[in-house]
mmCIF file with all atom_site columns, C-alpha atoms and ligand atoms in Angstrom:
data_model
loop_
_atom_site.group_PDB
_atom_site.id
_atom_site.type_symbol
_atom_site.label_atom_id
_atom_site.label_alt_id
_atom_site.label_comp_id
_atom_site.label_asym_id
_atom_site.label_entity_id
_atom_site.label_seq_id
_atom_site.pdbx_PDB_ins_code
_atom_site.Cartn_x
_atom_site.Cartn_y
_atom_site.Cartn_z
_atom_site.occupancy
_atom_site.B_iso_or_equiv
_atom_site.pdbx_formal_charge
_atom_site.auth_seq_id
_atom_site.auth_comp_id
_atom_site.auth_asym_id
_atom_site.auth_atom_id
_atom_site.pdbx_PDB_model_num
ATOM   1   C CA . UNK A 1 1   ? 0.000   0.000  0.000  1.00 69.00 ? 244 UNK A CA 1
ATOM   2   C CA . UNK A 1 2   ? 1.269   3.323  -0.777 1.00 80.00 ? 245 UNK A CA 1
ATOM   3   C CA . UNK A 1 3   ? 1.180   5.467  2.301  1.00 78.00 ? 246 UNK A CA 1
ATOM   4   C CA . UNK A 1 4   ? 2.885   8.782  1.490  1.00 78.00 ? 247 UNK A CA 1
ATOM   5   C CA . UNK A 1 5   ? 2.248   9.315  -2.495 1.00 81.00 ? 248 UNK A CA 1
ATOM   6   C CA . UNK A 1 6   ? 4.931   10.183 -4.945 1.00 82.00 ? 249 UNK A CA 1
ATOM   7   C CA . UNK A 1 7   ? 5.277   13.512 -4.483 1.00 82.00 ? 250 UNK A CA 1
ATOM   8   C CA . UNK A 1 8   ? 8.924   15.293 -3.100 1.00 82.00 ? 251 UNK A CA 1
ATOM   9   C CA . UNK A 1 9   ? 9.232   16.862 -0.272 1.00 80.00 ? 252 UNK A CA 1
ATOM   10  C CA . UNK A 1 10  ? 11.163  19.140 -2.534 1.00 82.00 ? 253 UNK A CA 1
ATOM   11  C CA . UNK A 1 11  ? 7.581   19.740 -4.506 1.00 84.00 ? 254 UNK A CA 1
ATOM   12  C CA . UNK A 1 12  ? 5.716   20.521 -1.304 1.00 83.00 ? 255 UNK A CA 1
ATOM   13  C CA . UNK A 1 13  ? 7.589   22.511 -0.401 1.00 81.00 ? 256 UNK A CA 1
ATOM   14  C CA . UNK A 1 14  ? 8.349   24.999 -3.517 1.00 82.00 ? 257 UNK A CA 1
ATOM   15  C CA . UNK A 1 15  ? 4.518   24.812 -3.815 1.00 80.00 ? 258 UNK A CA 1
ATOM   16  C CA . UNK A 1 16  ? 3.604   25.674 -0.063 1.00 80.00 ? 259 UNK A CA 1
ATOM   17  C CA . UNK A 1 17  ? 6.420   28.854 -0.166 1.00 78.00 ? 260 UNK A CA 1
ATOM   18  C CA . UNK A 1 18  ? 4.846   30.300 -3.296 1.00 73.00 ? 261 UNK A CA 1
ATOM   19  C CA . UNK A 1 19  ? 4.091   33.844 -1.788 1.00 65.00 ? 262 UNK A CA 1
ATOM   20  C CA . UNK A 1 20  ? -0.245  34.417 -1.255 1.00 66.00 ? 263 UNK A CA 1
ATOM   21  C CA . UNK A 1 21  ? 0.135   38.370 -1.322 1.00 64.00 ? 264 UNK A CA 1
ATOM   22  C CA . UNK A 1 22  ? -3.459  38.454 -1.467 1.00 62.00 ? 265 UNK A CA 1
ATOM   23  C CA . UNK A 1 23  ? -3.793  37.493 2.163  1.00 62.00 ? 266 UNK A CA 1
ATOM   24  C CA . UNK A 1 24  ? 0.154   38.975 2.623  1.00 65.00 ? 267 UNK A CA 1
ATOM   25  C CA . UNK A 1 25  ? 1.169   34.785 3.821  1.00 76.00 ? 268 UNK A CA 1
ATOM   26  C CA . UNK A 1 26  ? 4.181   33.611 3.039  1.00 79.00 ? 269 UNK A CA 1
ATOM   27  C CA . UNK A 1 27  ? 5.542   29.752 4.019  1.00 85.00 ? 270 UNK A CA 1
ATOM   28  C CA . UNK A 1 28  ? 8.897   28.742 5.236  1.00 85.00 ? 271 UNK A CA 1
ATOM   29  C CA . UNK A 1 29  ? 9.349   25.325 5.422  1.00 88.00 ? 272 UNK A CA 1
ATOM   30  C CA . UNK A 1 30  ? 12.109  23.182 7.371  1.00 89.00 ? 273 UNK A CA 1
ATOM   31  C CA . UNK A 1 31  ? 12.341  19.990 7.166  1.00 89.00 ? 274 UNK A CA 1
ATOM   32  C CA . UNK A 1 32  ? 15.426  18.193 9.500  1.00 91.00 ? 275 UNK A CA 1
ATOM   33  C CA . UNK A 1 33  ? 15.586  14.385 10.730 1.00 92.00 ? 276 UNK A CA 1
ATOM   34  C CA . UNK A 1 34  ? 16.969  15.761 13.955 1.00 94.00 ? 277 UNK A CA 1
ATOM   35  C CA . UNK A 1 35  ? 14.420  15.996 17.265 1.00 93.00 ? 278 UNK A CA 1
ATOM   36  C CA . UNK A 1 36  ? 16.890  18.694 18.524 1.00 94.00 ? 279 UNK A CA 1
ATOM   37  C CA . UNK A 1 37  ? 17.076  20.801 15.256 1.00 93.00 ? 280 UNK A CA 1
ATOM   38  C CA . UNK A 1 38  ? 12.892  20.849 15.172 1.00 93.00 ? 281 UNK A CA 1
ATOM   39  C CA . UNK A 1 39  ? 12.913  21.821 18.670 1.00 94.00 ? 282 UNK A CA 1
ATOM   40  C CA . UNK A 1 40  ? 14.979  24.915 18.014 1.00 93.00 ? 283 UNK A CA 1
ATOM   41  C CA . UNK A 1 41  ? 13.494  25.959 14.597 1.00 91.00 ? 284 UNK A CA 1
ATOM   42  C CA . UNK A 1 42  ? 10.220  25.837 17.025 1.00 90.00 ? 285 UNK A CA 1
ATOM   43  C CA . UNK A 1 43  ? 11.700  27.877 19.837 1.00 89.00 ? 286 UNK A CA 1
ATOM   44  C CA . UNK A 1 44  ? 13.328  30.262 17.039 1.00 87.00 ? 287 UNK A CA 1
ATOM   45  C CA . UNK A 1 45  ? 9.995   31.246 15.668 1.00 77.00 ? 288 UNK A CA 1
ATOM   46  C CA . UNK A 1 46  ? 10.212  34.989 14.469 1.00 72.00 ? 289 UNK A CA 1
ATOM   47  C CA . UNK A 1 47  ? 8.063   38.002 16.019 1.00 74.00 ? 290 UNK A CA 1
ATOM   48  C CA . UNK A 1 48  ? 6.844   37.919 12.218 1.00 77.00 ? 291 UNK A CA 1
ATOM   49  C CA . UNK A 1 49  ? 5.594   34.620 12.312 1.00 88.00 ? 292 UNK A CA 1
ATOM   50  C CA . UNK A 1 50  ? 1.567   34.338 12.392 1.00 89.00 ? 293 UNK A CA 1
ATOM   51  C CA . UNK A 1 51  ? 1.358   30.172 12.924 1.00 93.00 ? 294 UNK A CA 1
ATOM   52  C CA . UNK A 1 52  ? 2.757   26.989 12.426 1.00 94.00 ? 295 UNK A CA 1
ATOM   53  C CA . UNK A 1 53  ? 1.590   24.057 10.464 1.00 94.00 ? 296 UNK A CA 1
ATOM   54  C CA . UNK A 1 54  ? 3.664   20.284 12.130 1.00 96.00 ? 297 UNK A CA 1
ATOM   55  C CA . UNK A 1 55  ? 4.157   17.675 10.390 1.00 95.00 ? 298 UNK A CA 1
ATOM   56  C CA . UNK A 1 56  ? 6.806   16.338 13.314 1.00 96.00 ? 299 UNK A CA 1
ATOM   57  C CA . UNK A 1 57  ? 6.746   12.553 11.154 1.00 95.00 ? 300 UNK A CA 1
ATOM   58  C CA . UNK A 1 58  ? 6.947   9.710  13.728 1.00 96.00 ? 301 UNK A CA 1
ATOM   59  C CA . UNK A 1 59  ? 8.322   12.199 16.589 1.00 96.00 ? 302 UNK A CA 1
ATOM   60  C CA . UNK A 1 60  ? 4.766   12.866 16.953 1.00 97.00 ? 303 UNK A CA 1
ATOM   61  C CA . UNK A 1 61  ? 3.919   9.563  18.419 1.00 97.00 ? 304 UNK A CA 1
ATOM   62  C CA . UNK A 1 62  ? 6.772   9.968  20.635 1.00 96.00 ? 305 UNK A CA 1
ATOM   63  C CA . UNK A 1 63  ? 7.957   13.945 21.630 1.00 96.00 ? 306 UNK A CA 1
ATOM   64  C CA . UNK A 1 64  ? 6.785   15.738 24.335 1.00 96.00 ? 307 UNK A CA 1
ATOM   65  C CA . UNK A 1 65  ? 9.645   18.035 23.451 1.00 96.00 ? 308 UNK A CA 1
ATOM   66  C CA . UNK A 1 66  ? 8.603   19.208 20.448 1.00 96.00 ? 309 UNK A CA 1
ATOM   67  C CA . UNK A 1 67  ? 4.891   19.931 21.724 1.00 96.00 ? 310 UNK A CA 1
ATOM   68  C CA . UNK A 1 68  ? 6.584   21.916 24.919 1.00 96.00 ? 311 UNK A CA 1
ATOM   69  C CA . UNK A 1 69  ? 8.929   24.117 21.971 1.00 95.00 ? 312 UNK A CA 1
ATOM   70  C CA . UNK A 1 70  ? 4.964   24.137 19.886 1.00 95.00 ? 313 UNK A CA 1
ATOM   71  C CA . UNK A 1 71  ? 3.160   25.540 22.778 1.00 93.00 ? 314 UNK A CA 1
ATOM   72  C CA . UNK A 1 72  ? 5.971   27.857 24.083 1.00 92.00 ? 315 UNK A CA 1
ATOM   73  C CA . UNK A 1 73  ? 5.591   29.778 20.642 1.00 92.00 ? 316 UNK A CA 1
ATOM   74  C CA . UNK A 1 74  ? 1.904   30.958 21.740 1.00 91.00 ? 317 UNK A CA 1
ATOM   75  C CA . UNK A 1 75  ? 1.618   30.339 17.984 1.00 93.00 ? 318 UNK A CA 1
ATOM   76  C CA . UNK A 1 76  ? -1.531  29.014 16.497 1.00 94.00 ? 319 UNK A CA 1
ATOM   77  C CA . UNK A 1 77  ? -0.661  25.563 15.081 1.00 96.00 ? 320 UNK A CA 1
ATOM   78  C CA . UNK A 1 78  ? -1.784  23.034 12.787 1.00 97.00 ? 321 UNK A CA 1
ATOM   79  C CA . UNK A 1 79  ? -0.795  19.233 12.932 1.00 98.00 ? 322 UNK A CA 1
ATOM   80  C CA . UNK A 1 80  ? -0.642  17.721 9.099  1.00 97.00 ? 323 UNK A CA 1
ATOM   81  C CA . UNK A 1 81  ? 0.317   14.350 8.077  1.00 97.00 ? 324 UNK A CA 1
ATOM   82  C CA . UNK A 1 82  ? 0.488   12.399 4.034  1.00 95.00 ? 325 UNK A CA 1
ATOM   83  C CA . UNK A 1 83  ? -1.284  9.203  5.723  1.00 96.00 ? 326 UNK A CA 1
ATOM   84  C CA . UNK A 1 84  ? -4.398  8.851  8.275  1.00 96.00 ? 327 UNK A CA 1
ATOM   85  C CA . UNK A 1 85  ? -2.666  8.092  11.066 1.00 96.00 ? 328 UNK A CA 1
ATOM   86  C CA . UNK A 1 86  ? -5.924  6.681  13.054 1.00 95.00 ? 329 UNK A CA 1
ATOM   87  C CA . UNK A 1 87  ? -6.239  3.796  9.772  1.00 94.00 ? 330 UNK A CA 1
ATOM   88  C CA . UNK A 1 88  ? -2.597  2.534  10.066 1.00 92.00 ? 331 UNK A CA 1
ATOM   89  C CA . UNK A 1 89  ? -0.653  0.875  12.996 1.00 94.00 ? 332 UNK A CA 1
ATOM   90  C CA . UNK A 1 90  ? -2.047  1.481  16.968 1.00 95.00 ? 333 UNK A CA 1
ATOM   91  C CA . UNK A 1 91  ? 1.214   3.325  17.510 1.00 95.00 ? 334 UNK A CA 1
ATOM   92  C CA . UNK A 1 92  ? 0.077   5.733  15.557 1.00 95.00 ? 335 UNK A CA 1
ATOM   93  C CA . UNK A 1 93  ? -3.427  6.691  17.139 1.00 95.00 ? 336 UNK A CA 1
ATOM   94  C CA . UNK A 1 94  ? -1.509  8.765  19.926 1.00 95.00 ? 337 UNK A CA 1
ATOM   95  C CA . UNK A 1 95  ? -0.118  12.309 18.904 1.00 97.00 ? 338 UNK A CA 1
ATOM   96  C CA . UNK A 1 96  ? 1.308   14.417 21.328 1.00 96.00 ? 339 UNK A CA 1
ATOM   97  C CA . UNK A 1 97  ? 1.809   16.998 19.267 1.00 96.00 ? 340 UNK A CA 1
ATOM   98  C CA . UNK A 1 98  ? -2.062  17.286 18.498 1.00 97.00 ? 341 UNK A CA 1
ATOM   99  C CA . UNK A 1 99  ? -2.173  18.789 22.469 1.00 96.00 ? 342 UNK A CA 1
ATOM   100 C CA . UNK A 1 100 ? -1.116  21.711 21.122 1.00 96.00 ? 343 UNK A CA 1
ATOM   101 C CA . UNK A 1 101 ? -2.818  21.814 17.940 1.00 98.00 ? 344 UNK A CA 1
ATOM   102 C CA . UNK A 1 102 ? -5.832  24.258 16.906 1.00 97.00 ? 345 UNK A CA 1
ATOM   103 C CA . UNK A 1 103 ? -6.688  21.167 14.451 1.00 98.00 ? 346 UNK A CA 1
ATOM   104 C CA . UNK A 1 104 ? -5.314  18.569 12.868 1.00 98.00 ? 347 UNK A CA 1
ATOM   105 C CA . UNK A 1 105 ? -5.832  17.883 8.810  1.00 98.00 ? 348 UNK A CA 1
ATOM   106 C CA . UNK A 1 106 ? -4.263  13.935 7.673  1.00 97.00 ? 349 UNK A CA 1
ATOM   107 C CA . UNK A 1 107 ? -4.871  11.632 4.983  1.00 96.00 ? 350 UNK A CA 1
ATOM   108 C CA . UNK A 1 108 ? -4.914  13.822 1.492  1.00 95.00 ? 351 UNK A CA 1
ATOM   109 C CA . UNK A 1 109 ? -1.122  13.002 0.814  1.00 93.00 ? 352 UNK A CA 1
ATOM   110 C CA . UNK A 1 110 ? 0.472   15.724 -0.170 1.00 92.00 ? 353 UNK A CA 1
ATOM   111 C CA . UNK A 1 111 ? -2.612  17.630 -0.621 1.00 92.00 ? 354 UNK A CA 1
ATOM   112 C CA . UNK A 1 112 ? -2.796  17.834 3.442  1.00 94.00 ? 355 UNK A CA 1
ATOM   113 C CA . UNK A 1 113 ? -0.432  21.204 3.172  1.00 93.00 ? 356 UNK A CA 1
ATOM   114 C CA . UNK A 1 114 ? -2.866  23.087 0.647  1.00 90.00 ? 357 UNK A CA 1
ATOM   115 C CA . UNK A 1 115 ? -5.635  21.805 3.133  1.00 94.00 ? 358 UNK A CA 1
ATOM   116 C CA . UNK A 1 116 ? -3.653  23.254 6.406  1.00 94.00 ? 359 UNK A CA 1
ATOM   117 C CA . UNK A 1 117 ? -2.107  26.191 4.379  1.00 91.00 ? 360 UNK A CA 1
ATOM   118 C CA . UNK A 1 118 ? -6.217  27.143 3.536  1.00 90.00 ? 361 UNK A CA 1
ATOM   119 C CA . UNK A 1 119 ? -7.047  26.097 7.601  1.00 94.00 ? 362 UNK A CA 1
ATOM   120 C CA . UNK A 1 120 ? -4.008  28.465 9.011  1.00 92.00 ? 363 UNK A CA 1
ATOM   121 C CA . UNK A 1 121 ? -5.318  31.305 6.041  1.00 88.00 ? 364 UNK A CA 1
ATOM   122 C CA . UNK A 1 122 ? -8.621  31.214 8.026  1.00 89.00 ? 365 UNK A CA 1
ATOM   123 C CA . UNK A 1 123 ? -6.895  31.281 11.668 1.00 91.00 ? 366 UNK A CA 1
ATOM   124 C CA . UNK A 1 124 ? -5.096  33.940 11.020 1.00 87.00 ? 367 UNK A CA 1
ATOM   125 C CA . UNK A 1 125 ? -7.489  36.184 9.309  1.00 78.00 ? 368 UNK A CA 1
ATOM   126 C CA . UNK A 1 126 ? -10.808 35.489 10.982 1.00 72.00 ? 369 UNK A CA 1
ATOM   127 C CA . UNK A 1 127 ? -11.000 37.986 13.448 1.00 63.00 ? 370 UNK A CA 1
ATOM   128 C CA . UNK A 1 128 ? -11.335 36.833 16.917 1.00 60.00 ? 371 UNK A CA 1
HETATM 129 O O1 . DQA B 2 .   ? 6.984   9.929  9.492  1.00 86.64 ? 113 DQA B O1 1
HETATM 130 C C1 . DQA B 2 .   ? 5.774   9.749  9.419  1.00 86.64 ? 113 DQA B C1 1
HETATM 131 C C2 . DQA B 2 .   ? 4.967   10.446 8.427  1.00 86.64 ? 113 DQA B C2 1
HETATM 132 C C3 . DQA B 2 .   ? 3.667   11.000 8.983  1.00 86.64 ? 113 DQA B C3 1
HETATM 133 O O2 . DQA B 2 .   ? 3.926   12.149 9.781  1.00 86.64 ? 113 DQA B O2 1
HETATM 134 C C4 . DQA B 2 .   ? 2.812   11.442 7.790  1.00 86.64 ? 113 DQA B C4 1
HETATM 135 O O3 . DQA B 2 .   ? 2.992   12.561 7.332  1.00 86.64 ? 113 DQA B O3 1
HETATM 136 O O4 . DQA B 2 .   ? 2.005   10.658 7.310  1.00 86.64 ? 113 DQA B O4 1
HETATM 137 C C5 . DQA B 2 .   ? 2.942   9.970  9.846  1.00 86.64 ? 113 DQA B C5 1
HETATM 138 C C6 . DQA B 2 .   ? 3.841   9.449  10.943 1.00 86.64 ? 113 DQA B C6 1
HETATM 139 O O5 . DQA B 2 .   ? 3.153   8.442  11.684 1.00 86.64 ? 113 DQA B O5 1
HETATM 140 C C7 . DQA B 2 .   ? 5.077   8.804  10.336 1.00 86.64 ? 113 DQA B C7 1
HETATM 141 O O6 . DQA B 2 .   ? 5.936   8.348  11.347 1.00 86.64 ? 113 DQA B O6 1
#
């Protein structure tokens, strides 16, 4: 079964850093295999930075380090995965990171970062 699609990582992200100057968002993306590395590009988050969309792979099933650095940014946030993590393995069903998530959006491949990018959009421009 194909979990994660075809699609680079390289792809995603070129398409989720195309500039939307009609809403003035723009998308950095980071991607690092290093807990430690996430944990500071978390902490690091710039006074111009409006929220954060996590896709924290499979140290979401396992860091309560990364959700600490997540909710120490008093950013809004946005868990996104490729697969459905509650139809694969039971390791799976438990996210920490989704404690400090305004929502989560999983399943649509690579299509789950237009979804969140459109979700964070709304968070960030519906006045509260
Ligand atoms: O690394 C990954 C990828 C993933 O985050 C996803 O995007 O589907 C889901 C995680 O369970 C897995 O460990």
């Amino acid at each position: 079964m194909d979990v994660w699609g075809k699609m680079t990582l390289h792809v995603i992200k070129d398409r989720c850093e195309v500039n939307d100057t009609a809403v003035c968002l723009r998308a950095i993306c980071h991607e690092d295999n290093n807990k430690g590395e996430l944990v500071d590009w978390f902490q690091e988050t710039r006074q111009e930075d409006s929220g954060i969309l996590c896709d924290a792979g499979a140290y979401t099933h396992t860091s309560v380090a990364i959700l600490d650095a997540i909710g120490a940014s008093d950013l809004p946030m946005i868990e996104v995965h490729l697969s459905n993590i509650q139809k694969r393995d039971a390791i799976r069903l438990l996210s920490n990171v989704s404690n400090a998530a305004n929502g989560m959006i999983y399943g649509f491949g690579d299509q789950s970062y237009n979804h969140a990018l459109d979700a964070m959009r709304g968070l960030i421009h519906t006045p509260s």
